[in-house]
mmCIF file of C-alpha atoms and ligand atoms in Angstrom:
data_model
loop_
_atom_site.group_PDB
_atom_site.id
_atom_site.type_symbol
_atom_site.label_atom_id
_atom_site.label_comp_id
_atom_site.label_asym_id
_atom_site.label_seq_id
_atom_site.Cartn_x
_atom_site.Cartn_y
_atom_site.Cartn_z
ATOM 1 C CA MET A 756 170.019 108.699 -52.763
ATOM 2 C CA LEU A 757 169.980 112.129 -51.632
ATOM 3 C CA ILE A 758 169.361 115.559 -52.800
ATOM 4 C CA ASP A 759 171.186 118.538 -52.091
ATOM 5 C CA THR A 760 168.350 121.069 -51.871
ATOM 6 C CA HIS A 761 170.829 124.176 -51.322
ATOM 7 C CA SER A 762 174.050 124.509 -53.115
ATOM 8 C CA HIS A 763 175.718 127.227 -54.464
ATOM 9 C CA ILE A 764 178.668 125.083 -56.700
ATOM 10 C CA TYR A 765 178.477 127.682 -59.188
ATOM 11 C CA ASP A 766 180.621 130.047 -56.750
ATOM 12 C CA GLU A 767 183.894 130.979 -57.826
ATOM 13 C CA ALA A 768 185.248 128.875 -54.652
ATOM 14 C CA PHE A 769 184.398 125.935 -57.142
ATOM 15 C CA ASP A 770 186.291 127.322 -60.039
ATOM 16 C CA SER A 771 189.590 125.233 -60.312
ATOM 17 C CA ASP A 772 187.577 121.800 -59.355
ATOM 18 C CA ARG A 773 184.038 121.945 -59.723
ATOM 19 C CA GLN A 774 183.927 119.010 -62.061
ATOM 20 C CA GLU A 775 185.743 116.947 -59.335
ATOM 21 C CA VAL A 776 182.962 118.080 -56.677
ATOM 22 C CA VAL A 777 180.338 117.111 -58.922
ATOM 23 C CA GLU A 778 181.843 113.708 -59.437
ATOM 24 C CA ARG A 779 182.146 113.387 -55.622
ATOM 25 C CA ALA A 780 178.667 114.208 -54.750
ATOM 26 C CA LYS A 781 177.380 111.264 -57.652
ATOM 27 C CA ALA A 782 179.816 108.907 -55.863
ATOM 28 C CA GLU A 783 178.092 109.764 -52.495
ATOM 29 C CA GLY A 784 174.903 109.414 -53.495
ATOM 30 C CA VAL A 785 173.824 112.625 -54.269
ATOM 31 C CA GLU A 786 170.993 112.143 -56.639
ATOM 32 C CA ARG A 787 170.423 116.076 -57.732
ATOM 33 C CA ILE A 788 171.862 119.460 -56.633
ATOM 34 C CA VAL A 789 169.514 122.160 -56.242
ATOM 35 C CA LEU A 790 170.992 125.896 -57.274
ATOM 36 C CA PRO A 791 169.188 128.771 -55.689
ATOM 37 C CA ALA A 792 170.194 131.863 -57.368
ATOM 38 C CA ILE A 793 171.520 135.032 -55.583
ATOM 39 C CA ASP A 794 171.732 137.979 -58.215
ATOM 40 C CA GLY A 795 172.981 139.166 -61.056
ATOM 41 C CA GLU A 796 176.471 138.998 -60.233
ATOM 42 C CA SER A 797 176.521 135.527 -60.319
ATOM 43 C CA ASN A 798 173.264 134.408 -62.408
ATOM 44 C CA GLU A 799 175.732 133.787 -65.695
ATOM 45 C CA ARG A 800 178.115 131.276 -63.730
ATOM 46 C CA LEU A 801 174.580 129.452 -62.541
ATOM 47 C CA PHE A 802 173.429 129.167 -66.088
ATOM 48 C CA ASP A 803 176.920 127.801 -67.330
ATOM 49 C CA MET A 804 176.361 125.020 -64.817
ATOM 50 C CA CYS A 805 172.987 123.928 -66.145
ATOM 51 C CA ARG A 806 174.201 123.970 -69.632
ATOM 52 C CA GLU A 807 176.935 121.978 -69.000
ATOM 53 C CA TRP A 808 175.363 119.774 -66.175
ATOM 54 C CA GLY A 809 171.979 119.432 -67.305
ATOM 55 C CA ASP A 810 169.510 117.509 -65.294
ATOM 56 C CA TYR A 811 171.557 116.728 -62.842
ATOM 57 C CA VAL A 812 171.258 120.292 -61.610
ATOM 58 C CA VAL A 813 167.935 121.889 -60.725
ATOM 59 C CA PRO A 814 168.229 125.545 -61.333
ATOM 60 C CA LEU A 815 165.816 128.473 -59.237
ATOM 61 C CA MET A 816 165.610 132.157 -60.117
ATOM 62 C CA GLY A 817 165.170 134.703 -57.564
ATOM 63 C CA LEU A 818 167.249 137.971 -56.174
ATOM 64 C CA HIS A 819 168.726 137.525 -52.523
ATOM 65 C CA PRO A 820 167.722 139.853 -49.925
ATOM 66 C CA THR A 821 171.244 140.685 -48.972
ATOM 67 C CA SER A 822 171.670 141.909 -52.789
ATOM 68 C CA VAL A 823 169.156 144.610 -52.087
ATOM 69 C CA ASN A 824 170.803 146.228 -48.940
ATOM 70 C CA ASP A 825 172.825 149.264 -50.569
ATOM 71 C CA ASN A 826 172.040 148.275 -54.066
ATOM 72 C CA PRO A 827 170.839 151.009 -56.458
ATOM 73 C CA ARG A 828 169.475 148.503 -59.203
ATOM 74 C CA TRP A 829 167.629 146.516 -56.941
ATOM 75 C CA ARG A 830 164.356 147.507 -58.988
ATOM 76 C CA GLU A 831 166.186 146.320 -62.341
ATOM 77 C CA GLU A 832 167.594 143.071 -60.525
ATOM 78 C CA LEU A 833 163.906 142.566 -59.716
ATOM 79 C CA ALA A 834 162.700 143.234 -63.124
ATOM 80 C CA GLU A 835 165.357 140.811 -64.647
ATOM 81 C CA VAL A 836 164.166 137.949 -62.230
ATOM 82 C CA GLU A 837 160.580 138.169 -63.745
ATOM 83 C CA ARG A 838 161.913 138.122 -67.289
ATOM 84 C CA LEU A 839 163.701 134.796 -66.691
ATOM 85 C CA LEU A 840 161.092 133.427 -65.118
ATOM 86 C CA ALA A 841 158.941 134.335 -67.857
ATOM 87 C CA ALA A 842 161.622 133.502 -70.638
ATOM 88 C CA PRO A 843 164.428 131.398 -69.232
ATOM 89 C CA PRO A 844 168.243 132.082 -71.234
ATOM 90 C CA GLN A 845 169.210 129.684 -73.982
ATOM 91 C CA GLY A 846 169.983 126.144 -72.897
ATOM 92 C CA ILE A 847 167.741 126.353 -69.632
ATOM 93 C CA GLU A 848 164.355 124.471 -70.008
ATOM 94 C CA ARG A 849 162.719 126.036 -67.029
ATOM 95 C CA PHE A 850 163.510 127.063 -63.589
ATOM 96 C CA TYR A 851 162.067 124.486 -60.405
ATOM 97 C CA GLY A 852 161.384 127.625 -58.211
ATOM 98 C CA VAL A 853 161.910 131.442 -56.537
ATOM 99 C CA GLY A 854 165.001 131.533 -54.916
ATOM 100 C CA GLU A 855 166.500 132.467 -52.651
ATOM 101 C CA ILE A 856 164.310 135.263 -51.455
ATOM 102 C CA GLY A 857 163.432 136.345 -48.045
ATOM 103 C CA LEU A 858 164.555 138.529 -45.608
ATOM 104 C CA ASP A 859 168.073 139.261 -43.881
ATOM 105 C CA LEU A 860 168.366 141.627 -41.237
ATOM 106 C CA TYR A 861 171.828 140.276 -39.790
ATOM 107 C CA TRP A 862 173.832 143.035 -41.662
ATOM 108 C CA SER A 863 171.305 145.745 -41.712
ATOM 109 C CA ARG A 864 167.760 147.000 -40.734
ATOM 110 C CA ASP A 865 168.494 150.138 -43.326
ATOM 111 C CA TRP A 866 166.909 147.969 -46.400
ATOM 112 C CA GLN A 867 164.212 146.290 -44.565
ATOM 113 C CA SER A 868 161.278 147.775 -46.425
ATOM 114 C CA GLU A 869 163.171 147.518 -49.760
ATOM 115 C CA GLN A 870 163.877 143.780 -48.747
ATOM 116 C CA GLU A 871 160.149 143.569 -47.985
ATOM 117 C CA GLU A 872 158.949 145.136 -51.236
ATOM 118 C CA VAL A 873 161.369 142.777 -52.719
ATOM 119 C CA PHE A 874 160.129 139.622 -51.189
ATOM 120 C CA ARG A 875 156.686 140.384 -51.584
ATOM 121 C CA ALA A 876 157.150 140.753 -55.546
ATOM 122 C CA GLN A 877 158.633 137.237 -55.806
ATOM 123 C CA LEU A 878 156.057 135.796 -53.811
ATOM 124 C CA GLU A 879 153.827 137.117 -56.365
ATOM 125 C CA LEU A 880 155.543 135.656 -59.125
ATOM 126 C CA ALA A 881 156.047 132.091 -57.830
ATOM 127 C CA LEU A 882 152.081 132.027 -57.402
ATOM 128 C CA LYS A 883 151.914 133.184 -60.934
ATOM 129 C CA HIS A 884 154.308 130.629 -62.283
ATOM 130 C CA ASN A 885 152.902 128.026 -59.762
ATOM 131 C CA LEU A 886 156.476 127.578 -58.420
ATOM 132 C CA PRO A 887 157.758 126.651 -54.939
ATOM 133 C CA ILE A 888 159.772 129.320 -53.061
ATOM 134 C CA VAL A 889 163.177 128.807 -51.332
ATOM 135 C CA VAL A 890 163.302 131.435 -48.135
ATOM 136 C CA HIS A 891 166.282 132.498 -46.777
ATOM 137 C CA THR A 892 165.852 133.944 -43.345
ATOM 138 C CA ARG A 893 168.528 135.378 -40.960
ATOM 139 C CA ASP A 894 167.664 137.617 -37.758
ATOM 140 C CA ALA A 895 163.853 137.859 -39.484
ATOM 141 C CA TRP A 896 162.185 135.248 -38.757
ATOM 142 C CA GLU A 897 159.114 136.875 -37.246
ATOM 143 C CA GLU A 898 159.332 139.520 -40.194
ATOM 144 C CA MET A 899 159.429 136.977 -42.550
ATOM 145 C CA ALA A 900 156.455 134.711 -41.047
ATOM 146 C CA ALA A 901 154.234 137.735 -40.550
ATOM 147 C CA ILE A 902 154.523 137.846 -44.600
ATOM 148 C CA VAL A 903 153.990 134.538 -45.512
ATOM 149 C CA GLU A 904 151.221 134.503 -43.445
ATOM 150 C CA GLU A 905 149.618 137.285 -45.572
ATOM 151 C CA TYR A 906 149.670 134.499 -48.123
ATOM 152 C CA ARG A 907 147.851 131.703 -46.505
ATOM 153 C CA GLY A 908 145.349 129.933 -48.375
ATOM 154 C CA ARG A 909 146.857 131.227 -51.751
ATOM 155 C CA GLY A 910 148.978 128.144 -52.543
ATOM 156 C CA LEU A 911 152.033 128.894 -51.309
ATOM 157 C CA ARG A 912 154.971 126.185 -51.217
ATOM 158 C CA GLY A 913 158.553 125.597 -50.710
ATOM 159 C CA ILE A 914 161.049 125.591 -48.434
ATOM 160 C CA PHE A 915 162.213 127.265 -45.179
ATOM 161 C CA HIS A 916 165.844 127.138 -45.927
ATOM 162 C CA ALA A 917 168.656 126.982 -43.048
ATOM 163 C CA PHE A 918 165.872 126.721 -40.651
ATOM 164 C CA SER A 919 167.818 127.916 -37.130
ATOM 165 C CA SER A 920 164.499 129.302 -35.003
ATOM 166 C CA ASP A 921 162.682 127.272 -32.610
ATOM 167 C CA VAL A 922 159.841 124.713 -32.131
ATOM 168 C CA ALA A 923 157.146 127.349 -32.018
ATOM 169 C CA MET A 924 158.042 129.058 -35.217
ATOM 170 C CA TYR A 925 158.459 125.524 -36.769
ATOM 171 C CA GLU A 926 154.446 124.660 -35.802
ATOM 172 C CA GLN A 927 153.551 128.323 -37.152
ATOM 173 C CA LEU A 928 155.364 127.944 -40.181
ATOM 174 C CA ARG A 929 154.461 124.527 -41.615
ATOM 175 C CA LEU A 930 150.656 125.780 -41.281
ATOM 176 C CA ALA A 931 150.945 128.585 -43.850
ATOM 177 C CA GLY A 932 151.242 126.592 -46.276
ATOM 178 C CA ASP A 933 152.877 123.520 -48.072
ATOM 179 C CA PHE A 934 156.071 123.688 -46.524
ATOM 180 C CA VAL A 935 159.042 121.716 -45.409
ATOM 181 C CA PHE A 936 162.174 122.867 -43.678
ATOM 182 C CA GLY A 937 166.065 122.949 -44.943
ATOM 183 C CA ILE A 938 168.402 121.386 -42.243
ATOM 184 C CA GLY A 939 172.440 121.927 -43.218
ATOM 185 C CA GLY A 940 175.486 121.759 -41.471
ATOM 186 C CA VAL A 941 174.466 123.460 -38.097
ATOM 187 C CA VAL A 942 173.057 120.712 -37.126
ATOM 188 C CA THR A 943 175.995 118.583 -36.792
ATOM 189 C CA PHE A 944 177.907 120.991 -34.973
ATOM 190 C CA LYS A 945 178.544 120.335 -31.083
ATOM 191 C CA LYS A 946 175.940 121.854 -28.949
ATOM 192 C CA SER A 947 173.911 122.735 -31.801
ATOM 193 C CA ALA A 948 170.697 123.954 -30.540
ATOM 194 C CA LEU A 949 169.063 123.116 -33.744
ATOM 195 C CA ALA A 950 169.915 119.528 -33.063
ATOM 196 C CA GLU A 951 167.653 119.763 -30.220
ATOM 197 C CA VAL A 952 164.901 121.228 -32.574
ATOM 198 C CA VAL A 953 165.353 118.938 -35.017
ATOM 199 C CA LYS A 954 164.184 116.113 -32.885
ATOM 200 C CA SER A 955 160.852 117.634 -32.495
ATOM 201 C CA MET A 956 160.388 117.969 -36.500
ATOM 202 C CA ARG A 957 158.716 115.620 -38.395
ATOM 203 C CA LEU A 958 160.710 113.581 -41.064
ATOM 204 C CA GLU A 959 157.911 114.238 -43.524
ATOM 205 C CA ASP A 960 158.737 118.020 -43.043
ATOM 206 C CA LEU A 961 162.398 118.063 -43.729
ATOM 207 C CA VAL A 962 164.570 118.095 -46.825
ATOM 208 C CA ILE A 963 168.720 118.441 -46.382
ATOM 209 C CA GLU A 964 170.858 120.869 -47.997
ATOM 210 C CA THR A 965 174.687 121.858 -47.625
ATOM 211 C CA ASP A 966 174.516 125.900 -48.609
ATOM 212 C CA SER A 967 177.990 125.013 -50.321
ATOM 213 C CA PRO A 968 180.448 126.931 -50.036
ATOM 214 C CA TYR A 969 179.113 127.936 -46.043
ATOM 215 C CA LEU A 970 178.229 126.047 -43.012
ATOM 216 C CA THR A 971 180.111 122.823 -43.431
ATOM 217 C CA PRO A 972 179.202 119.973 -41.318
ATOM 218 C CA THR A 973 181.560 118.062 -38.943
ATOM 219 C CA PRO A 974 183.868 116.082 -39.356
ATOM 220 C CA TYR A 975 184.816 119.036 -42.294
ATOM 221 C CA ARG A 976 183.558 122.371 -40.338
ATOM 222 C CA GLY A 977 185.972 125.286 -41.282
ATOM 223 C CA THR A 978 186.533 123.800 -44.533
ATOM 224 C CA ARG A 979 184.817 124.716 -47.994
ATOM 225 C CA ASN A 980 181.538 122.773 -47.538
ATOM 226 C CA GLU A 981 180.409 120.681 -50.971
ATOM 227 C CA SER A 982 177.165 119.010 -52.064
ATOM 228 C CA SER A 983 178.850 115.354 -51.278
ATOM 229 C CA TYR A 984 178.875 116.543 -47.698
ATOM 230 C CA VAL A 985 175.212 116.551 -47.319
ATOM 231 C CA ARG A 986 175.215 113.102 -46.284
ATOM 232 C CA PHE A 987 176.717 113.941 -42.916
ATOM 233 C CA VAL A 988 173.486 115.711 -42.364
ATOM 234 C CA ALA A 989 171.296 113.114 -43.031
ATOM 235 C CA GLN A 990 173.627 111.088 -40.543
ATOM 236 C CA LYS A 991 172.945 113.317 -37.941
ATOM 237 C CA ILE A 992 169.193 113.331 -38.504
ATOM 238 C CA ALA A 993 169.239 109.327 -38.367
ATOM 239 C CA GLU A 994 170.942 109.631 -35.126
ATOM 240 C CA LEU A 995 168.906 112.657 -33.628
ATOM 241 C CA LYS A 996 165.337 110.692 -34.961
ATOM 242 C CA GLY A 997 166.319 107.147 -34.003
ATOM 243 C CA GLU A 998 165.852 106.369 -37.613
ATOM 244 C CA THR A 999 167.925 104.219 -40.048
ATOM 245 C CA TYR A 1000 170.065 106.623 -42.227
ATOM 246 C CA GLU A 1001 168.112 104.744 -45.565
ATOM 247 C CA VAL A 1002 164.887 105.826 -44.014
ATOM 248 C CA VAL A 1003 166.247 109.632 -43.772
ATOM 249 C CA ALA A 1004 167.736 109.696 -47.029
ATOM 250 C CA GLU A 1005 164.571 108.005 -48.817
ATOM 251 C CA ARG A 1006 162.318 110.228 -46.894
ATOM 252 C CA THR A 1007 163.921 113.517 -47.494
ATOM 253 C CA THR A 1008 164.439 112.813 -51.060
ATOM 254 C CA ALA A 1009 160.991 112.238 -51.273
ATOM 255 C CA ASN A 1010 160.298 115.619 -49.734
ATOM 256 C CA ALA A 1011 162.676 117.522 -52.267
ATOM 257 C CA LYS A 1012 160.590 115.649 -55.231
ATOM 258 C CA ARG A 1013 157.318 116.675 -54.242
ATOM 259 C CA ILE A 1014 158.433 119.941 -53.805
ATOM 260 C CA PHE A 1015 160.184 120.765 -56.795
ATOM 261 C CA ASN A 1016 158.158 118.195 -58.765
ATOM 262 C CA LEU A 1017 161.476 116.577 -59.807
HETATM 263 NI NI1 NI B 1266 171.921 129.976 -50.088
#
């Protein structure tokens, strides 16, 4: 069995066939699907999925860094995340982590200080509620790592989602707390630099993810991603590590269960 540790199948991209997408994931051996939040615009759709699918989906709550950019309401959105973590909406038992949160300097550096403030505030929320974090990082690995390292020794744990840095950053981050690294479709791409890095990563440090509807693995690259495709990521990691598919499935699933307390 597999766990897709990062999937946005509550996105509108799935409005016409969400039921079939979930059924396909189940049929392909996906045991749970983790749903990271983005912002107030999409939270209701995430909650609706939880009400419909119950334990099969694992909801997180957080404010995504790109939703801070150019958003005059980011303070209210952050306050809403805090409220929801303390009191989940009707029909949702609890949130299993704080995410996705982090730093994204790809689109613009104009909101870096606001993103950092929001990131730190949500790290504090994770510690307060004793929840793991799911960290989104784009063009900001050094900046993100510096903030996480301020918290070293305070019990932070979680996932560096869509890991895309190098072996040195991997070795640095794995010492910053109880962290694992989310590997997705990018590892299957031709001439993937990530594939070379994954060869040096320990299986005990890896979880697998799709980031649906984005970053679709080979052989479906270029089409909409969905949780059932997480098996192609597991297969590629097995090849790179010289392990069987079953071993990769079992170990990454165990890692995800440990991090999210499933
Ligand atoms: Ni995401």
